[in-house]
Coordinates of C-alpha atoms in Angstrom, one line a residue:
X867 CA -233.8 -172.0 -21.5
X868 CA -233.5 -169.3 -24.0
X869 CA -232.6 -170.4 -27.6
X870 CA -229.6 -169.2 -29.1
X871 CA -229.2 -166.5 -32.0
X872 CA -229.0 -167.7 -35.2
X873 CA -226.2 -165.4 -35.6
X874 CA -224.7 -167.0 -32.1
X875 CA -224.9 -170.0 -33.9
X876 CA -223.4 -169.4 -37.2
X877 CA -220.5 -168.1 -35.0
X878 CA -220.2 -171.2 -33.4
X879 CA -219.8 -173.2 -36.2
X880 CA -216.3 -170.9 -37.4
X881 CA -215.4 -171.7 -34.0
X882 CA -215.7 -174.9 -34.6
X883 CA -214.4 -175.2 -37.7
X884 CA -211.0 -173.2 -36.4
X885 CA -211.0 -175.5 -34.1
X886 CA -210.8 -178.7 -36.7
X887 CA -208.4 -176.4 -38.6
X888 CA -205.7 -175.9 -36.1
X889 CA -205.7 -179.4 -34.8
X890 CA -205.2 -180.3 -38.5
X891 CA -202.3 -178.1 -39.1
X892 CA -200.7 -179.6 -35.9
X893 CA -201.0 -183.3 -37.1
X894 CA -199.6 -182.1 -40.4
X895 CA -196.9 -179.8 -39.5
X896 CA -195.9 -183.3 -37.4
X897 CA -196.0 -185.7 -40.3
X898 CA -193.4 -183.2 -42.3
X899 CA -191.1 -183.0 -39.2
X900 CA -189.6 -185.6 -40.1
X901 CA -188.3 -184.5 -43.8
X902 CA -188.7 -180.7 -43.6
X903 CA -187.3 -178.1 -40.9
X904 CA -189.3 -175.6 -39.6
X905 CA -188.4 -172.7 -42.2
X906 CA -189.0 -175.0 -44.6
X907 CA -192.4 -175.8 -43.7
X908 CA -193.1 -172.0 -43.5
X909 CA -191.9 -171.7 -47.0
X910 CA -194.3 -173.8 -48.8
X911 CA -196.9 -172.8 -45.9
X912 CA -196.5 -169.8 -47.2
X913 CA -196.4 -170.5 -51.1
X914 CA -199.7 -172.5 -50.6
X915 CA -201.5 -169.8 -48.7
X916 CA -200.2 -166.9 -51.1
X917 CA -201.5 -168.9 -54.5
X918 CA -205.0 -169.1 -52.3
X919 CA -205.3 -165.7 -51.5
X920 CA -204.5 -164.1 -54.7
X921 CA -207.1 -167.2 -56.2
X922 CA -209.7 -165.7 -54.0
X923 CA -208.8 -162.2 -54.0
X924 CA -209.0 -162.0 -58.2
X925 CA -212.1 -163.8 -57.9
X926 CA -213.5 -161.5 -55.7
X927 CA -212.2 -158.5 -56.9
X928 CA -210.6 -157.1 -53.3
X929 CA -207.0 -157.2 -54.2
X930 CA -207.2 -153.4 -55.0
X931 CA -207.1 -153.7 -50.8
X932 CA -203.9 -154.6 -50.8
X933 CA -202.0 -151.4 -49.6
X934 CA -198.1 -150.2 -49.0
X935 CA -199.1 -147.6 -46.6
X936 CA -198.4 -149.5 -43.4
X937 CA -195.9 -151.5 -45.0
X938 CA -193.3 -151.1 -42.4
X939 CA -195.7 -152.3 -39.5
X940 CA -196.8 -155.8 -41.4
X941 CA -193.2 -156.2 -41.9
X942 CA -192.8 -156.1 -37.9
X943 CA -195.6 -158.0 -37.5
X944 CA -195.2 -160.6 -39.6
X945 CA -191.0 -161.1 -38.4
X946 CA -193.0 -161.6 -34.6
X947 CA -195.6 -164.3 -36.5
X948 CA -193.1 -166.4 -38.3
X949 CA -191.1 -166.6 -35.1
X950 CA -193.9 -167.8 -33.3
X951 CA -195.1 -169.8 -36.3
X952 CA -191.8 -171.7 -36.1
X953 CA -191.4 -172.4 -33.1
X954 CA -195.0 -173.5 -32.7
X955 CA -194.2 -176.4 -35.4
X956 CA -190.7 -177.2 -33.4
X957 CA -192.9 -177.7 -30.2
X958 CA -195.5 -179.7 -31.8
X959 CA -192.2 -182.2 -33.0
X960 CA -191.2 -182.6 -29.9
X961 CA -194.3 -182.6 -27.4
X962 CA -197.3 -183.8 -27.1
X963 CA -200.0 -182.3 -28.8
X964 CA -202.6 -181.6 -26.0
X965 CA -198.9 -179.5 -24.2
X966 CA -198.5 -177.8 -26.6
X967 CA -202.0 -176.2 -27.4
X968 CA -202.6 -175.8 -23.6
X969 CA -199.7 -173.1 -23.0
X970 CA -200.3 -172.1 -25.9
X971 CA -203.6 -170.4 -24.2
X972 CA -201.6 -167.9 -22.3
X973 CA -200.9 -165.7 -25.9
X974 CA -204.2 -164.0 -24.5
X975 CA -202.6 -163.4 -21.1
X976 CA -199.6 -161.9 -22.7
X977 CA -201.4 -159.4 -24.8
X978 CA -202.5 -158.3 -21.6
X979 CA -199.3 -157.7 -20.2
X980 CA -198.0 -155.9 -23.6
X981 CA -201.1 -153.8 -24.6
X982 CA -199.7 -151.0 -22.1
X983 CA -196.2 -151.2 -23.7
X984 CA -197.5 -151.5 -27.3
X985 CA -200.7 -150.0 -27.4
X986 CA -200.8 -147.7 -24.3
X987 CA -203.7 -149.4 -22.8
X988 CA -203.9 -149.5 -19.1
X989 CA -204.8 -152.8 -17.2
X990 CA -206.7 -152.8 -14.0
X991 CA -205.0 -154.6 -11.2
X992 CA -207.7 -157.8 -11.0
X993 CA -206.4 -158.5 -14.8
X994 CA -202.8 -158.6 -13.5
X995 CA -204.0 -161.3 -10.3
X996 CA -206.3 -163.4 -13.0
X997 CA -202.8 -163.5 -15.7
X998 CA -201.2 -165.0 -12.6
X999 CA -203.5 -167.7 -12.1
X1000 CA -203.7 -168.2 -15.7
X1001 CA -199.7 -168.7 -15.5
X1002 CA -200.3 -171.1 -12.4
X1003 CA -202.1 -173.3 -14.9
X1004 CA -199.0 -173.2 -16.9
X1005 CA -197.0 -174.9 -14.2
X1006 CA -199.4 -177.3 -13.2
X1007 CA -199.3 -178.7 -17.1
X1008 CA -195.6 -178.1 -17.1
X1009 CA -194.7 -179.2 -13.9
X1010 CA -191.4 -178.3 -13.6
X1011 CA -190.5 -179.3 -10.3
X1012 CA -191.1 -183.2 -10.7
X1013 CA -188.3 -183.1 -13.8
X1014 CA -186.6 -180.6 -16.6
X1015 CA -189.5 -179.2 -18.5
X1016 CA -189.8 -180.6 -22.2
X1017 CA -187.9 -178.2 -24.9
X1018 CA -190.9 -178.7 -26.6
X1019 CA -193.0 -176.9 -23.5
X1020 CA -190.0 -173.8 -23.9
X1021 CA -190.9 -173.8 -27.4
X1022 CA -194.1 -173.1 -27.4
X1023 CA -193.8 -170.9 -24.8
X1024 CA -192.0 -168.8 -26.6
X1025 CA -194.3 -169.1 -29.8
X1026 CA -197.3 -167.9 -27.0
X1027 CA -195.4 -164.3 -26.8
X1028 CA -194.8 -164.0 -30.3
X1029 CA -198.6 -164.4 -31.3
X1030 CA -199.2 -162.3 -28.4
X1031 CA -197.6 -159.5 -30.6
X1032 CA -198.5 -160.1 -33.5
X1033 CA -202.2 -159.9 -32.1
X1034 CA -201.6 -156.5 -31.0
X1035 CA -200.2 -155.4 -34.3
X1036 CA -202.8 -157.0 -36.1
X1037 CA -205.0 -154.9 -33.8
X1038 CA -202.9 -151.4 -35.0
X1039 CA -203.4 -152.8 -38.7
X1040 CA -207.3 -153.4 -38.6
X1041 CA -207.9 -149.5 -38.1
X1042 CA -206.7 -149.2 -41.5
X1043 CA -206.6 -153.0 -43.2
X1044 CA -208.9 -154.7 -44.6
X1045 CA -208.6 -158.9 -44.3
X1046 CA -207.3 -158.9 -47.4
X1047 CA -204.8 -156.9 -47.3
X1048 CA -203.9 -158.5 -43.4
X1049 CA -203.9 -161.8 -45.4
X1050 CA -201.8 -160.8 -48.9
X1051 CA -199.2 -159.3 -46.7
X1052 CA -198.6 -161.9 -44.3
X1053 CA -198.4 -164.7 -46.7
X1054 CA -195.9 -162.7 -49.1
X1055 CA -193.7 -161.8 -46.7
X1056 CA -193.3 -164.8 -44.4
X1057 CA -193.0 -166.3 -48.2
X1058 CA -189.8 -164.4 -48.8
X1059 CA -188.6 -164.9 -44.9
X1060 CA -189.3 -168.3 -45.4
X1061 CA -187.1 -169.0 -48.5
X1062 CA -184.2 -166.9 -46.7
X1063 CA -184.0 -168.8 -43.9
X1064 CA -184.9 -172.7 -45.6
X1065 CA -181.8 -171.5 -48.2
X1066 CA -179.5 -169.8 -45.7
X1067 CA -177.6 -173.2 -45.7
X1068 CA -178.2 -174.1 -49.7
X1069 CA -180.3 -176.6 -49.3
X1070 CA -183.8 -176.6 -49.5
X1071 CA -185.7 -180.2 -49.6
X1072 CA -188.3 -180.8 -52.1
X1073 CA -191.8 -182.3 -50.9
X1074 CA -192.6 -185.4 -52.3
X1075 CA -195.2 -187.8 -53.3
X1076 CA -195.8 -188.4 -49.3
X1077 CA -195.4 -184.9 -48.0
X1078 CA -197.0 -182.6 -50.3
X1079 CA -200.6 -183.3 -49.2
X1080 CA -199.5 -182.6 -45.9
X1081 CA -197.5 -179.7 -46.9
X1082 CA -200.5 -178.3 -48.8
X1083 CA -203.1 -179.4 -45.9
X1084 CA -200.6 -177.1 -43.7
X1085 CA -201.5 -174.0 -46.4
X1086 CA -205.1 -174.5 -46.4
X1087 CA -205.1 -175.2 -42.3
X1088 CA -203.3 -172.3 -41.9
X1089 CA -205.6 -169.9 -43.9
X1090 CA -208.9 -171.7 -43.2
X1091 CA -208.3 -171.6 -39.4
X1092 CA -207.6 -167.5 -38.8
X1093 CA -210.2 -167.1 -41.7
X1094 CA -213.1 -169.3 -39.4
X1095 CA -211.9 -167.5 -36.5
X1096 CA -212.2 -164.0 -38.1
X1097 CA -216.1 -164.6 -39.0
X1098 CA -217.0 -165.7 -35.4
X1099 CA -215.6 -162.8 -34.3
X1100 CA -217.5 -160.9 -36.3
X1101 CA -220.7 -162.8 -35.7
X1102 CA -220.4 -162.7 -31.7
X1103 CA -218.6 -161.0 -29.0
X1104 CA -215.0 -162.8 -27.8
X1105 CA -216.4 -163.3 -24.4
X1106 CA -218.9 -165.4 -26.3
X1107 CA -216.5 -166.4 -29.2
X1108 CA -213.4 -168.2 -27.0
X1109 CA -214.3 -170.1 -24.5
X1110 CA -215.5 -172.6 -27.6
X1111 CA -211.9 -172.1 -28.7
X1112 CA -211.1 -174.6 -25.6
X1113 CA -212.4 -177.1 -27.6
X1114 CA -209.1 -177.5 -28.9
X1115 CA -207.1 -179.3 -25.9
X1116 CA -209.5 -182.1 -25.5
X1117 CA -209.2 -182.6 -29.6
X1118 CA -205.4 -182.6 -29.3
X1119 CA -205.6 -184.8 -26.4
X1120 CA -208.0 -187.3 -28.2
X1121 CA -206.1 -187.2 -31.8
X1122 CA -202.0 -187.4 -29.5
X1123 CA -203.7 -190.6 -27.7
X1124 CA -205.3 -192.3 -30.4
X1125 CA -202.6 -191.3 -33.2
X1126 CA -199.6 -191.2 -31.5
X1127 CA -199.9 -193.0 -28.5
X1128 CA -199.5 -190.1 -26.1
X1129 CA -200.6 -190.3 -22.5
X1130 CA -203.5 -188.7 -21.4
X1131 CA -202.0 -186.9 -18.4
X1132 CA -205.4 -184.9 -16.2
X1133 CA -202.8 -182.5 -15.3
X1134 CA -202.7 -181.5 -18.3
X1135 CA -206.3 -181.3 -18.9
X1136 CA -206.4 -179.1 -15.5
X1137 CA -203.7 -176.4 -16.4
X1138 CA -205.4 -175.9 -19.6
X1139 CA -208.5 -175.3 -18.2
X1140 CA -207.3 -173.1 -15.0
X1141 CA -205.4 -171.5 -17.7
X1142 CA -208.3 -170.8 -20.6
X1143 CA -210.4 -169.4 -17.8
X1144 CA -208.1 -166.7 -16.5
X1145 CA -207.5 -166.3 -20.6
X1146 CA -211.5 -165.7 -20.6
X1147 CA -212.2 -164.3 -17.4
X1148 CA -209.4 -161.2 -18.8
X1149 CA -211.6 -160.8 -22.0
X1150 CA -214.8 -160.5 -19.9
X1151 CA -212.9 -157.9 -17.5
X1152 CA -211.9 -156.0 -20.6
X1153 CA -215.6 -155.2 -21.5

């Protein structure tokens, strides 16, 4: 067999280590569930993420990237990323972990139903019949004729259209966006949503000594995963690139059974995987 690129390699180990990143923001964001609502966690998310991007932008130099020409589109995209954002850490409270990042899979299936509406893309008509098999897999882990589907399962749900949008704007930005200036905007302003919303009501709880690693771990999570996936991307095609992203439901699985005592139902493990394909099979098609 032939040996793989070095640069194939290097791109596999960001995959992996967005991979470990996620997973580590879910087991966070559910140890502060507990203490701290959802806005709440955005907040200091936020706070922690913003202090490590201007850290790394000074150091570097690049925050002359940051730009207020497109202003008005990050503010768009970042109101559709900390909607999703929240309701991701809702689901992950109230479902079980390897759920939750299964449907979470079919964000790539919706930015294939929105890339005509958004971006004026057309979509062949075997994308539209591989989204609907990808969706099948969605009721198989769901199963919502044997009983009334988990909130938690609506939740994320949800969350899987709003990073579907937010993809595609992030898409519009990078013709004119550096990284940077993707990363500076969408920690400031979900910052600034994120203290709206957890002060709406006029009361805002304080980590403490227990929480705060976990709030920070949610911070650095949060950056480290988009950052790891952003270098594989750059390293190796997506058709190459996601399919390693899978990785993710057996980890979630693993971590909700040996953690938090949380079934390891195959149906699960079989939605997830009929649904990542048709997720994969649409990026290969888009080629």
């Amino acid at each position: 067999m032939p040996r793989a690129e070095p640069q194939t390699l290097r791109a596999v180990a960001w995959m992996l280590g967005s991979i470990l990143a996620f997973v580590s923001m879910a087991v966070a964001g559910r140890e502060v569930s507990h203490s701290l609502d959802t806005f709440e966690i955005m907040l200091y998310r936020s706070c922690t993420g913003l202090l490590v991007v201007l850290a790394i932008g000074r150091a570097t130099g690049r925050l002359r990237e940051v730009k207020t020409k497109n202003l008005r589109l990050h503010v768009v995209r970042n109101v559709a990323h900390f909607t999703g954002q929240n309701l991701w850490f809702l689901a992950i409270s109230l479902a079980p972990l390897a759920q939750v990042f299964a449907v979470e899979f079919t964000a790539p299936l919706w930015v294939l139903l929105l890339a005509p509406l958004i971006l004026g893309e057309s979509v062949r008509r075997v994308q539209l019949a591989v989204a609907a098999v990808g969706f099948a897999g969605v009721l198989i882990i769901a199963q919502p004729f044997s009983a009334a589907p988990s909130p938690g399962l609506i939740w994320v749900a949800m969350a899987a259209v709003a990073f579907a949008l937010t993809n595609l704007l992030t898409r519009k930005l990078t013709g004119d966006e550096t990284v940077m200036g993707i990363l500076f905007w969408l920690t400031g302003l979900q910052l600034v949503f994120g203290l709206i919303c957890a002060g709406i009501d006029g009361d805002i709880a304080l980590p403490d000594a227990v929480t705060l690693p976990w709030v920070v771990l949610i911070g650095v999570a949060g950056l480290a995963a988009h950052w790891c996936l952003t270098n594989a991307l750059r390293l190796a095609p997506a058709s190459t690139v996601m399919p390693i992203d899978f990785g993710r439901l057996p980890l979630a699985a693993a971590v909700g059974a040996l953690f938090y005592a949380e079934p390891l139902d195959p149906l699960v493990l079989i939605g997830g995987i009929v649904t990542f394909g048709a997720a994969w099979a649409n990026i290969r098609l888009a080629r």
